[in-house]
Coordinates of C-alpha atoms in Angstrom, one line a residue:
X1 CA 144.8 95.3 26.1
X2 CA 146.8 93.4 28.7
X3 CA 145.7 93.2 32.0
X4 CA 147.8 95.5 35.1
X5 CA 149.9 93.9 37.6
X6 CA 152.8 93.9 40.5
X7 CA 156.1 95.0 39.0
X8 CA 159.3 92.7 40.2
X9 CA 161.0 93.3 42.7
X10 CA 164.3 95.0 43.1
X11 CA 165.9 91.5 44.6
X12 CA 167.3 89.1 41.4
X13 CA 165.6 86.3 41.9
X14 CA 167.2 82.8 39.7
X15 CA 164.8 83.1 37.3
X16 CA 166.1 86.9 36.5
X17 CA 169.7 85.6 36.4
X18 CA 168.8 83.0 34.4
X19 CA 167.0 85.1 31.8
X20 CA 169.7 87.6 31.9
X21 CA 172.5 85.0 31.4
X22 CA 170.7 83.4 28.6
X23 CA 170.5 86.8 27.0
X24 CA 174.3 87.9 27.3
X25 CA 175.0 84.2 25.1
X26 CA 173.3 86.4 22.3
X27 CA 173.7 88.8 19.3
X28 CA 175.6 91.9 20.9
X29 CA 173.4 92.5 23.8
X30 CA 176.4 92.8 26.3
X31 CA 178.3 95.2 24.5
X32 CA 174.9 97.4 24.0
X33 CA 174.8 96.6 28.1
X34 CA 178.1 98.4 28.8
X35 CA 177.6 101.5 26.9
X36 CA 173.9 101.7 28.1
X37 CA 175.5 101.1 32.0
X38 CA 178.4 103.6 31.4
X39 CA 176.3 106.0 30.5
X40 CA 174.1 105.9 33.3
X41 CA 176.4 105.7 35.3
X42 CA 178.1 109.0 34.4
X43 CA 174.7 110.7 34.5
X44 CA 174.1 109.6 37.8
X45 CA 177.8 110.1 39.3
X46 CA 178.6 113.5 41.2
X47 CA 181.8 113.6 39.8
X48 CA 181.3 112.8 36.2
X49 CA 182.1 115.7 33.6
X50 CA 180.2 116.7 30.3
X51 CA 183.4 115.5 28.6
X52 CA 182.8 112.1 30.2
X53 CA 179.2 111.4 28.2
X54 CA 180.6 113.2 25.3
X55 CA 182.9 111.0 24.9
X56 CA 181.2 108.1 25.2
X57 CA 178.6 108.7 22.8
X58 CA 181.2 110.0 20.2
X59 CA 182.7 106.8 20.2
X60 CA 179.8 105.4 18.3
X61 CA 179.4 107.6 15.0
X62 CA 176.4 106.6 13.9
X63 CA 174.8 107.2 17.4
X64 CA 176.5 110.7 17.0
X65 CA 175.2 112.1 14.0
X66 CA 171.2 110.3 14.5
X67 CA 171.8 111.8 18.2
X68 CA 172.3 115.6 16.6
X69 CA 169.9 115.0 13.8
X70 CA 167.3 114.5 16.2
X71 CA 168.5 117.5 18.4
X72 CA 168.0 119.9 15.4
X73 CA 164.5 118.3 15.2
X74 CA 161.5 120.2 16.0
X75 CA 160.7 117.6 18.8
X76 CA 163.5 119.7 20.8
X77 CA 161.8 123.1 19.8
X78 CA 165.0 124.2 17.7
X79 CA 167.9 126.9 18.7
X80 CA 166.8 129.5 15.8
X81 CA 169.1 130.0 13.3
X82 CA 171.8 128.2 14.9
X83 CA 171.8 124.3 14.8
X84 CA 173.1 122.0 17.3
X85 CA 176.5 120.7 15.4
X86 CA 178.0 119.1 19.0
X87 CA 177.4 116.7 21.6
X88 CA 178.9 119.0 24.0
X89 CA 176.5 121.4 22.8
X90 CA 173.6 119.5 23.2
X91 CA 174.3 118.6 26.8
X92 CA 174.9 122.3 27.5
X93 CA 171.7 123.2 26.2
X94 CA 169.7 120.2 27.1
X95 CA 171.0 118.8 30.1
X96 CA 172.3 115.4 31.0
X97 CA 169.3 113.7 31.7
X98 CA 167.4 114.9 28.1
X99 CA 170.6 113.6 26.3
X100 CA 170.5 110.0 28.0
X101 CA 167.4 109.6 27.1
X102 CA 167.8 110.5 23.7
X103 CA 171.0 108.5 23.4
X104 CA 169.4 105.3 25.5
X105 CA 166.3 105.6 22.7
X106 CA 168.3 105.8 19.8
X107 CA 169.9 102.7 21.0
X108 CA 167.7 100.6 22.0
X109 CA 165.9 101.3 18.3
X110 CA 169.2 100.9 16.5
X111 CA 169.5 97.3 18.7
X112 CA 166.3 96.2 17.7
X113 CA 165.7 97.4 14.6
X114 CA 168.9 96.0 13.1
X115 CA 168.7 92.8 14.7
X116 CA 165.7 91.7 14.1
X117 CA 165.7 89.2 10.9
X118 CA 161.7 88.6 10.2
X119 CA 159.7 91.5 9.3
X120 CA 157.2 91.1 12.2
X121 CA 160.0 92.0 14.1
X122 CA 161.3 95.3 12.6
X123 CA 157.8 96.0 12.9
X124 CA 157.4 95.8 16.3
X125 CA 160.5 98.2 16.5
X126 CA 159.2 100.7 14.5
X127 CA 155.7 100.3 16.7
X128 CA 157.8 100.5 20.1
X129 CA 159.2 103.8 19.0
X130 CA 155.6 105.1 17.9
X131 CA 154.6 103.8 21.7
X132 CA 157.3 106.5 23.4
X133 CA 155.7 109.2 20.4
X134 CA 152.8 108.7 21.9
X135 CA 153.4 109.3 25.9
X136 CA 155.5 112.7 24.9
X137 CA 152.7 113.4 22.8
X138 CA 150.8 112.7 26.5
X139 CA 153.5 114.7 28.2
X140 CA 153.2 118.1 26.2
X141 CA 149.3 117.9 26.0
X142 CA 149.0 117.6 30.0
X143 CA 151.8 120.4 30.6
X144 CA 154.4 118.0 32.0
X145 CA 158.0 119.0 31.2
X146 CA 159.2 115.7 30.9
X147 CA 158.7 114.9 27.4
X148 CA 161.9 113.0 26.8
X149 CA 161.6 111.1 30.0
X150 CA 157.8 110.1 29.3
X151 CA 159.2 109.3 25.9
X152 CA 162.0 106.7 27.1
X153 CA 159.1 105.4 29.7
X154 CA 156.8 104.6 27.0
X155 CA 159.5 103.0 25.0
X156 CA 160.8 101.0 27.6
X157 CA 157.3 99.5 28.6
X158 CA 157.7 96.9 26.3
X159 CA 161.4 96.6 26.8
X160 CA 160.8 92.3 28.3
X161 CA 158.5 91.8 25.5
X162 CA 160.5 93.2 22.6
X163 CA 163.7 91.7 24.2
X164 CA 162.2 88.3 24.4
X165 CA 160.7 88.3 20.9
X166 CA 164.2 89.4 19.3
X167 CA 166.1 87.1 21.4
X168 CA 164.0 84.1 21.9
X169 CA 161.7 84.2 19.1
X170 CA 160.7 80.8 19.1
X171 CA 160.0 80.8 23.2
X172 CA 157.9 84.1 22.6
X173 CA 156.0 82.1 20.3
X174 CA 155.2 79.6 22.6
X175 CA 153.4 82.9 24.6
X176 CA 151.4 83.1 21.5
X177 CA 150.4 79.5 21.7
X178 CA 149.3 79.3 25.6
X179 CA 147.3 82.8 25.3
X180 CA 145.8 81.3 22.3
X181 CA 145.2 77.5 23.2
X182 CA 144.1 78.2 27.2
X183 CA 143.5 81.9 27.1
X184 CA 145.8 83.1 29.2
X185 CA 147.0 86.9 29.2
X186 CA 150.3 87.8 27.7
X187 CA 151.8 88.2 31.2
X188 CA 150.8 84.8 32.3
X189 CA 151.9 82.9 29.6
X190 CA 155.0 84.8 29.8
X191 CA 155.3 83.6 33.0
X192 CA 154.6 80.4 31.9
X193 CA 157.2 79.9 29.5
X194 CA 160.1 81.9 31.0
X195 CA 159.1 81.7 34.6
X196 CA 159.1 85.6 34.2
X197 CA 156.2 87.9 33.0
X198 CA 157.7 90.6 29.9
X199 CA 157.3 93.1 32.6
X200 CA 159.3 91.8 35.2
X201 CA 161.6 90.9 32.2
X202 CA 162.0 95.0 31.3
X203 CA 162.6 96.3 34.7
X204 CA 165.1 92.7 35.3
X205 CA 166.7 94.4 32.6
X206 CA 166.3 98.0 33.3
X207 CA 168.4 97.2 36.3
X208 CA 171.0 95.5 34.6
X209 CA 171.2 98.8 32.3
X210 CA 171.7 100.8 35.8
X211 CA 168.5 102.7 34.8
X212 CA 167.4 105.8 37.0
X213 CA 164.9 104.7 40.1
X214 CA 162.6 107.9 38.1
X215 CA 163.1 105.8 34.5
X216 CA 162.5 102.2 36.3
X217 CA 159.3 103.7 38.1
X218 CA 157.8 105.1 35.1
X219 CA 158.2 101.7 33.0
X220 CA 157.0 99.9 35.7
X221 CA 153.0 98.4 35.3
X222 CA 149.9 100.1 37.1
X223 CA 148.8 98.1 40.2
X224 CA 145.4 95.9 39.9
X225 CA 142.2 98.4 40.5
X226 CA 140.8 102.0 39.9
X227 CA 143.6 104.1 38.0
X228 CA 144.3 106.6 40.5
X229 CA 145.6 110.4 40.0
X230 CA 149.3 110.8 40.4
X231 CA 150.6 111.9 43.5
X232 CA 154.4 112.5 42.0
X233 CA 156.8 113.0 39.2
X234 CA 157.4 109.1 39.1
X235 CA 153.9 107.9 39.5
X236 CA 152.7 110.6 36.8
X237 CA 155.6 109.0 34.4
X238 CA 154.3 105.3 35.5
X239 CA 150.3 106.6 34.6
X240 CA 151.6 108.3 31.0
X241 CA 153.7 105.3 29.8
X242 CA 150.7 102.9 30.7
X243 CA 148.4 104.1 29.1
X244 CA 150.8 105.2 25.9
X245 CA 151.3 101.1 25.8
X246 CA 147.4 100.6 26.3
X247 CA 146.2 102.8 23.7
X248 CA 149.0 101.2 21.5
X249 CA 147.8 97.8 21.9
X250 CA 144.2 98.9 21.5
X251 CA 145.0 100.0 18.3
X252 CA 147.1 96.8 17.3
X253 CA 144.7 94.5 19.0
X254 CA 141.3 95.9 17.7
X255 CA 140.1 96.3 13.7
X256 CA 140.0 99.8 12.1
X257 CA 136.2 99.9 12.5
X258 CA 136.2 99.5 16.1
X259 CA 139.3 101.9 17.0
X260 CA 136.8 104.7 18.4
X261 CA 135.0 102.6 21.1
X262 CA 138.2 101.1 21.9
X263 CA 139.7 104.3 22.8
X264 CA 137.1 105.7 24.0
X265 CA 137.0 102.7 26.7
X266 CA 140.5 103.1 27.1
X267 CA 140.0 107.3 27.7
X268 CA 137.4 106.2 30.3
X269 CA 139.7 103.8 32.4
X270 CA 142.2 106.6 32.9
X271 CA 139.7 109.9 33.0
X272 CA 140.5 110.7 36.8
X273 CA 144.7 110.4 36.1
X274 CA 144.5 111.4 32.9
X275 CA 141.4 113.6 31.6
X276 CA 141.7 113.9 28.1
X277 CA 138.7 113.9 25.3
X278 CA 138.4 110.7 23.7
X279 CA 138.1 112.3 20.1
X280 CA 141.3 114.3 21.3
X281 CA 143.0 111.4 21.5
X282 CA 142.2 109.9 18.8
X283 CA 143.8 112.4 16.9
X284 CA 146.5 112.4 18.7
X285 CA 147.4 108.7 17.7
X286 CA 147.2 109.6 14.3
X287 CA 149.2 112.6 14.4
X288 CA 151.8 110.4 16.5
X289 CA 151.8 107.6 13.5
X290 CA 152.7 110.8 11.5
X291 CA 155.8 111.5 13.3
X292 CA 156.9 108.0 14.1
X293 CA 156.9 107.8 10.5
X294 CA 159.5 110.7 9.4
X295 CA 161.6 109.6 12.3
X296 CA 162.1 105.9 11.5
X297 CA 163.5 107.4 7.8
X298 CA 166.5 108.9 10.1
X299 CA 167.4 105.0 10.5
X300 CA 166.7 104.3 7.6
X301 CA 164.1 102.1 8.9
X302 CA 160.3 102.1 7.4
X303 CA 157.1 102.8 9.5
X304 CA 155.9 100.4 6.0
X305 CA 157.1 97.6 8.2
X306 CA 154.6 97.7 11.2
X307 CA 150.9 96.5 10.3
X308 CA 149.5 98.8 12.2
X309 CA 151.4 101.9 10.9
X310 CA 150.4 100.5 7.5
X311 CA 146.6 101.0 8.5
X312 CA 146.7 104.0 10.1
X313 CA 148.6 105.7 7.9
X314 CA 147.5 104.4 4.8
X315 CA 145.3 106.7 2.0
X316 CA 145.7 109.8 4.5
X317 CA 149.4 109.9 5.1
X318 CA 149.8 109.1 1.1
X319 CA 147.9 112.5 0.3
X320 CA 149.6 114.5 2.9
X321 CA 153.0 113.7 2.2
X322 CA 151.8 114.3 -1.6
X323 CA 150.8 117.6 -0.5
X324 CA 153.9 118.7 1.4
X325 CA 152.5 118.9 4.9
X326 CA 152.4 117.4 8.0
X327 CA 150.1 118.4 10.7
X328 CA 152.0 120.0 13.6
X329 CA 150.4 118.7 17.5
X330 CA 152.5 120.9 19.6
X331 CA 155.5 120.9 18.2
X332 CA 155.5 117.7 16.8
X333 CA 155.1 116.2 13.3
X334 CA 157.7 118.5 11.5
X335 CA 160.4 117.6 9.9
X336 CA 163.9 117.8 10.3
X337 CA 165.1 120.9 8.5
X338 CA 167.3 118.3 5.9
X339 CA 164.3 116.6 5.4
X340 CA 161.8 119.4 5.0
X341 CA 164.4 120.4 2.3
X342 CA 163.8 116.9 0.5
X343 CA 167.1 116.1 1.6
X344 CA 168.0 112.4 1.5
X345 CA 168.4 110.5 5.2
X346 CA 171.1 108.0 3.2
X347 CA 173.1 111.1 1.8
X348 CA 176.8 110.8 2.9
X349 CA 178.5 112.2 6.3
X350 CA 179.7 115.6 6.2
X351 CA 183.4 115.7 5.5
X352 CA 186.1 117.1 7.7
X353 CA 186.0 120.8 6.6
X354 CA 182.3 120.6 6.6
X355 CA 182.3 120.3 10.2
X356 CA 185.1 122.7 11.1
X357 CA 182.9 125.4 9.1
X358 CA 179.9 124.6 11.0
X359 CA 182.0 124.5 13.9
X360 CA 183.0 127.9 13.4
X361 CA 179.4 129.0 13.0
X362 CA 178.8 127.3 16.4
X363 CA 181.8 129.1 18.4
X364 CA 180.7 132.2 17.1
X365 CA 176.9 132.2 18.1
X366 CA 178.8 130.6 21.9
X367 CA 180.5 133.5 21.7
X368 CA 177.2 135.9 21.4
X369 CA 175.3 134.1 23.8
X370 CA 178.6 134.3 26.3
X371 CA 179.0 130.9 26.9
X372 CA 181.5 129.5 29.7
X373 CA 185.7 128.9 28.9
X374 CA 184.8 125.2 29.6
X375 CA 181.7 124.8 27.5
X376 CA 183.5 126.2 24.8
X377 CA 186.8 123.7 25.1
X378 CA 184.7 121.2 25.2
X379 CA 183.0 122.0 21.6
X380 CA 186.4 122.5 20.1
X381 CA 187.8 119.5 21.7
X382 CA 184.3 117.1 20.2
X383 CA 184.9 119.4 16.5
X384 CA 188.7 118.4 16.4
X385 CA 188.2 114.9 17.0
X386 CA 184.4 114.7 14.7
X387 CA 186.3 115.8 11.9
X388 CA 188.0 112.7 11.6
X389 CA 191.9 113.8 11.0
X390 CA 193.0 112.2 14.3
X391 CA 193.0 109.3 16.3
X392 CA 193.0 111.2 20.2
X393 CA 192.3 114.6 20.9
X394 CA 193.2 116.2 24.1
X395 CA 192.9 120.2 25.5
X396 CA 195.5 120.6 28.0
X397 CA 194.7 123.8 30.8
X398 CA 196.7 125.5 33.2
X399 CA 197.1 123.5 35.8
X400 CA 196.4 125.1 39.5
X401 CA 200.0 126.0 40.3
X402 CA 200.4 127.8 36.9
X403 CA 203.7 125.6 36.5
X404 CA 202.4 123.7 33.7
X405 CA 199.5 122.8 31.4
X406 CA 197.3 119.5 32.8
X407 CA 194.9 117.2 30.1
X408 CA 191.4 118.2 30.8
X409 CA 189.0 117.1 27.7
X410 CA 190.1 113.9 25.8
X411 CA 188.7 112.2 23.4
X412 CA 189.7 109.2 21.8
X413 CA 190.5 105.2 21.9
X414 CA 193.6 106.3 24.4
X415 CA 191.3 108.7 26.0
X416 CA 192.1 108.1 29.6
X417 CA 195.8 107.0 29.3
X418 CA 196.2 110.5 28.1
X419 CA 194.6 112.8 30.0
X420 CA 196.6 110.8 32.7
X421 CA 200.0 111.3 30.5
X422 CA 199.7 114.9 29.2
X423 CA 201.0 117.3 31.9
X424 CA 203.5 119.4 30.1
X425 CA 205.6 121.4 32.4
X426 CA 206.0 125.3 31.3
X427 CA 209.8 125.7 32.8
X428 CA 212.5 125.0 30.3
X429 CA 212.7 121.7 29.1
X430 CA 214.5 121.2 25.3
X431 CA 211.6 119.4 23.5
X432 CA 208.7 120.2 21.0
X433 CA 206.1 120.9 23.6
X434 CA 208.0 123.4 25.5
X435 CA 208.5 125.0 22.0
X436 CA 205.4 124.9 21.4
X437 CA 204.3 126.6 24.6
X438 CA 206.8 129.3 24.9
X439 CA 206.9 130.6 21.8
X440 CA 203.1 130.2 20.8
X441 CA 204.0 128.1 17.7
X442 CA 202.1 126.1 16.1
X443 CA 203.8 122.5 15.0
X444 CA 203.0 119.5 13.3
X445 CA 205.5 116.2 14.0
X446 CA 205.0 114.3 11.2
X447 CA 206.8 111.4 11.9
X448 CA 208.3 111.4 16.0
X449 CA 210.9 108.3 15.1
X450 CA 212.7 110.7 12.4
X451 CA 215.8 111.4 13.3
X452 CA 216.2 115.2 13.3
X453 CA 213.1 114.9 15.5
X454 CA 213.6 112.0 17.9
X455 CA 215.9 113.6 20.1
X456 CA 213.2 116.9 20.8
X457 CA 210.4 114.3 22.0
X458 CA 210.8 113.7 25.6
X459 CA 211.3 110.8 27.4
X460 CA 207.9 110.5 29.0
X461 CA 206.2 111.0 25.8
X462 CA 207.8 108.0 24.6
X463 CA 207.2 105.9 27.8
X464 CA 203.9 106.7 27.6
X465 CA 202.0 107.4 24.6
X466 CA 204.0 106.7 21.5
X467 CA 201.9 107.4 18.7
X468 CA 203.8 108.4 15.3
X469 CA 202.5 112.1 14.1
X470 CA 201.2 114.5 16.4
X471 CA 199.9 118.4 16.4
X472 CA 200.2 121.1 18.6
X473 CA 198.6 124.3 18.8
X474 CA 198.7 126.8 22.0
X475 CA 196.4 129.2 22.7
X476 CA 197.8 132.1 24.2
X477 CA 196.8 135.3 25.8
X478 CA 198.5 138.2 25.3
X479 CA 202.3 136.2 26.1
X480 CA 201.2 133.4 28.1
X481 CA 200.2 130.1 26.9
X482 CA 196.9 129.1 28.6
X483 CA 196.0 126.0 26.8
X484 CA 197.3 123.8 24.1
X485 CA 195.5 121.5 21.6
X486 CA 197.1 117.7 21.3
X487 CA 195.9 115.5 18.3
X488 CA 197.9 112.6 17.4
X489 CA 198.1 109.5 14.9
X490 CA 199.0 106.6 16.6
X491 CA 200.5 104.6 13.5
X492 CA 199.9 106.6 10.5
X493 CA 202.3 109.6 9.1
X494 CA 199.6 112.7 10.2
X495 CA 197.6 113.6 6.7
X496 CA 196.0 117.0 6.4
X497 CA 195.1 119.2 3.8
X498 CA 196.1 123.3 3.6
X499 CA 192.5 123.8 3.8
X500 CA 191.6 121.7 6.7
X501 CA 194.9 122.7 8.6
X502 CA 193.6 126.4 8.3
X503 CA 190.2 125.4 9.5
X504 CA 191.6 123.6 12.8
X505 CA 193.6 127.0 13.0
X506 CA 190.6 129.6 12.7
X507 CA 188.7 127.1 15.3
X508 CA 192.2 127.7 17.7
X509 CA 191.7 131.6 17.3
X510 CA 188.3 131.8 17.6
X511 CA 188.5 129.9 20.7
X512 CA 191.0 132.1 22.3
X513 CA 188.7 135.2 21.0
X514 CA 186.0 133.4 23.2
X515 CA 188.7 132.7 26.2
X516 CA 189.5 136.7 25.9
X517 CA 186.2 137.5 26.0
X518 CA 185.2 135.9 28.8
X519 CA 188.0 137.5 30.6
X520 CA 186.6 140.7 30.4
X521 CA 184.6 142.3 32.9
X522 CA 181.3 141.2 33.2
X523 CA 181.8 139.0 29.8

């Protein structure tokens, strides 16, 4: 187990901006740096919208549909009968902070899991995840409420280490050799060979990723001495994701035979911040192997791949997963309800109409649980654009003035441009969208440059967006128009089935059910 020290400071010294330059040379690490930054950033911004992280995570599908698989998972408790089919959703229900931290885990994973080449690598991925299984596991059994954030903690306190090794192998192995040859600890020989120690290395980059102060805190190592109680939120996630990453490392560092009295020292170092029984925890660490193990097959990753997964896991795991069960430690160890089904994790992404049924599934339990006008524009905005028909979706509203209908939820490679362009005035004008909007008609441009169409697009459409097929449907109440759905192609002729054009449709009335309903007194 590795010794306790300072963490950085906040100033960036040259070594930091050294390290940090070295690493953007590499692999894809400053395009995982953007969307990691943006998306703290919107969390943390006063004026940010749920359409804002929406749409950011959307633009990475994978992250989407690993993001929802793992919100219908029992680690989130479940919603009943009703799954979680939309981002939107999720942040509704969960919040922005639980759906960071999801989205900043799933990540990070994805980043090192598929970048790293030798096996001892992907192993160490699988065995950081298992480390953040481990502090929620902390969380839940000590009554905090911050599982996910004691989860991303725990993950993250290996964040320098696990960067260095998948980014400078060969320099991390140089750590090996110093602790080895002069017997240095890890973070000194860290320090040695990068001029940083892998902590001050995590929170260097923590900082770069625009992290939380709560999230950098709770990554952050103990100070030298006595492990004191916590005295606040961000101290108690500090204590948790310590000693997640010390019982971790116990376990790696120390052979099977020895694993009790190792944890039971460990146990004993931390009794006053964190009294748990040893043989508790034991147990615990097992059961978290368990689950780290169903959720690496979500990307497509194998917990076969860590050494210590390997051991623990072993004869035991063989005969329960022969038998069907899983242990549950409050509330985690199930499965997905795909995977408790023996469904396959590889099995192909849901087709369009797929998701415009379950979307109407969704709206409707929205509908019984009366959910707000805006949570429920958002959904249908994230189910028009997930079903993969379109290139940019956009709900225009009623703008303030009631004089015309304003872009409010975009999503899309032209998302901004858009929600910038699309203000469709509701006077007269002799064009498709005042069509549309007066007369509640639903139309489909196949082709904008034809010529018995080109004169009905208006002049700002083509000065500003230009794309070659668009649709239009307006959602009206009673005989005014309150909103209208845009989804273009920007260089294709607009291909969509009957079928899937009456899905979009149902999802249009539904919505305006929803929009009436809410109108109602007391709704």
């Amino acid at each position: 187990m590795a010794p306790r020290g300072a963490a950085a400071g906040h100033g960036e010294s040259p070594e930091v901006k050294r390290f940090l330059d070295d690493l953007a040379e590499g692999h894809d690490f400053p395009a995982l740096s953007q969307v990691i930054a943006q998306v703290n950033r919107i969390v943390a911004s006063d004026d940010s919208h749920a359409t804002d992280l929406t749409d950011t995570i959307l633009k990475d599908v994978a992250l989407t549909k690993k993001l929802l698989r793992f919100v219908n998972s029992a680690h989130f408790g479940g919603f009943g009968n009703q799954p979680v089919g939309t981002i939107s959703r999720a942040v509704v229900i969960l919040g922005y902070d639980a759906v960071r931290d999801l989205a900043l885990s799933l990540m990070l994973f994805e980043h090192l899991h598929n970048h790293a080449q030798a096996d001892e690598l992907k192993g160490e991925a699988i065995e950081s995840f298992y480390c953040g299984v481990i502090g929620r596991m902390l969380a839940r059994r000590l009554g905090q409420r911050d599982g996910e954030e004691q989860f991303i903690c725990a993950l993250f306190r290996n964040l320098g280490r696990l960067l260095s090794r998948l980014h400078f192998y060969d320099r991390s192995q140089e750590v090996d050799t110093l602790m080895a040859a002069e017997g240095l600890t890890e973070e000194a020989a860290a320090r040695r060979v990068f001029g940083l120690s892998y902590s001050d290395i995590g929170l260097a980059v923590g900082r770069h990723w625009h992290l939380p102060a709560r999230l950098l805190e709770g990554m952050a190592p103990l100070p030298p001495g006595p492990i004191k109680p916590p005295t606040s939120p961000g101290e108690r996630l500090r204590v948790l994701a310590n000693l997640a990453r010390d019982l971790y490392q116990t376990l790696r560092d120390a052979p099977e035979s020895r694993w009790n009295d190792a944890v039971a020292q460990v146990a004993r170092e931390y009794k006053e911040a964190a009294p748990l029984p040893e043989e508790e925890i034991m147990e615990m660490l097992r059961r978290a192997g368990e689950v780290a193990e169903k959720d690496a097959a979500i990307f497509q990753a194998s917990a076969q791949s860590s050494q210590l997964l390997r051991r623990m896991l072993g004869p035991r795991a063989a005969a329960e997963r022969e038998e069907g069960t899983v242990r549950d430690l409050d509330g985690e160890g199930q499965a997905a309800p795909e995977e408790a089904a023996g469904g396959d994790t590889k099995a192909a992404a849901p087709d369009a109409n797929t998701i415009l049924i379950d979307g109407l599934q969704e709206l409707s339990g929205m509908m019984l649980e009366g959910a707000r006008a805006t949570d429920i524009l958002q959904v249908l905005a994230e189910l028009f654009y997930r079903c993969g028909s379109f290139d940019n979706v956009v709900i225009c509203s009623l703008a303030p003035s009631g004089e015309a209908l304003a872009a409010r939820i975009s999503h899309g490679p032209d998302a901004d441009s858009l929600r910038s362009a699309l203000r469709i005035p509701l006077s007269f004008t002799a064009d498709v969208f005042h069509a549309a909007t007066s007369k509640g008609v639903d139309l489909l441009i196949s082709d904008t440059g034809a010529d018995n169409i080109r004169e009905r697009i208006p002049p700002w459409y083509g000065q500003q967006v230009r794309a070659k097929s668009f649709l239009l449907l307006p959602l009206t109440l009673g005989q005014r128009t309150v909103a209208l759905i845009y989804a273009d192609k920007r260089d294709d002729t607009m291909q969509l089935s009957h079928q899937t054009l009456g899905l979009l449709k149902s999802l249009r009335n539904q919505t305006v059910l929803a929009l009436r309903q809410n109108q109602k007194p007391n709704a």
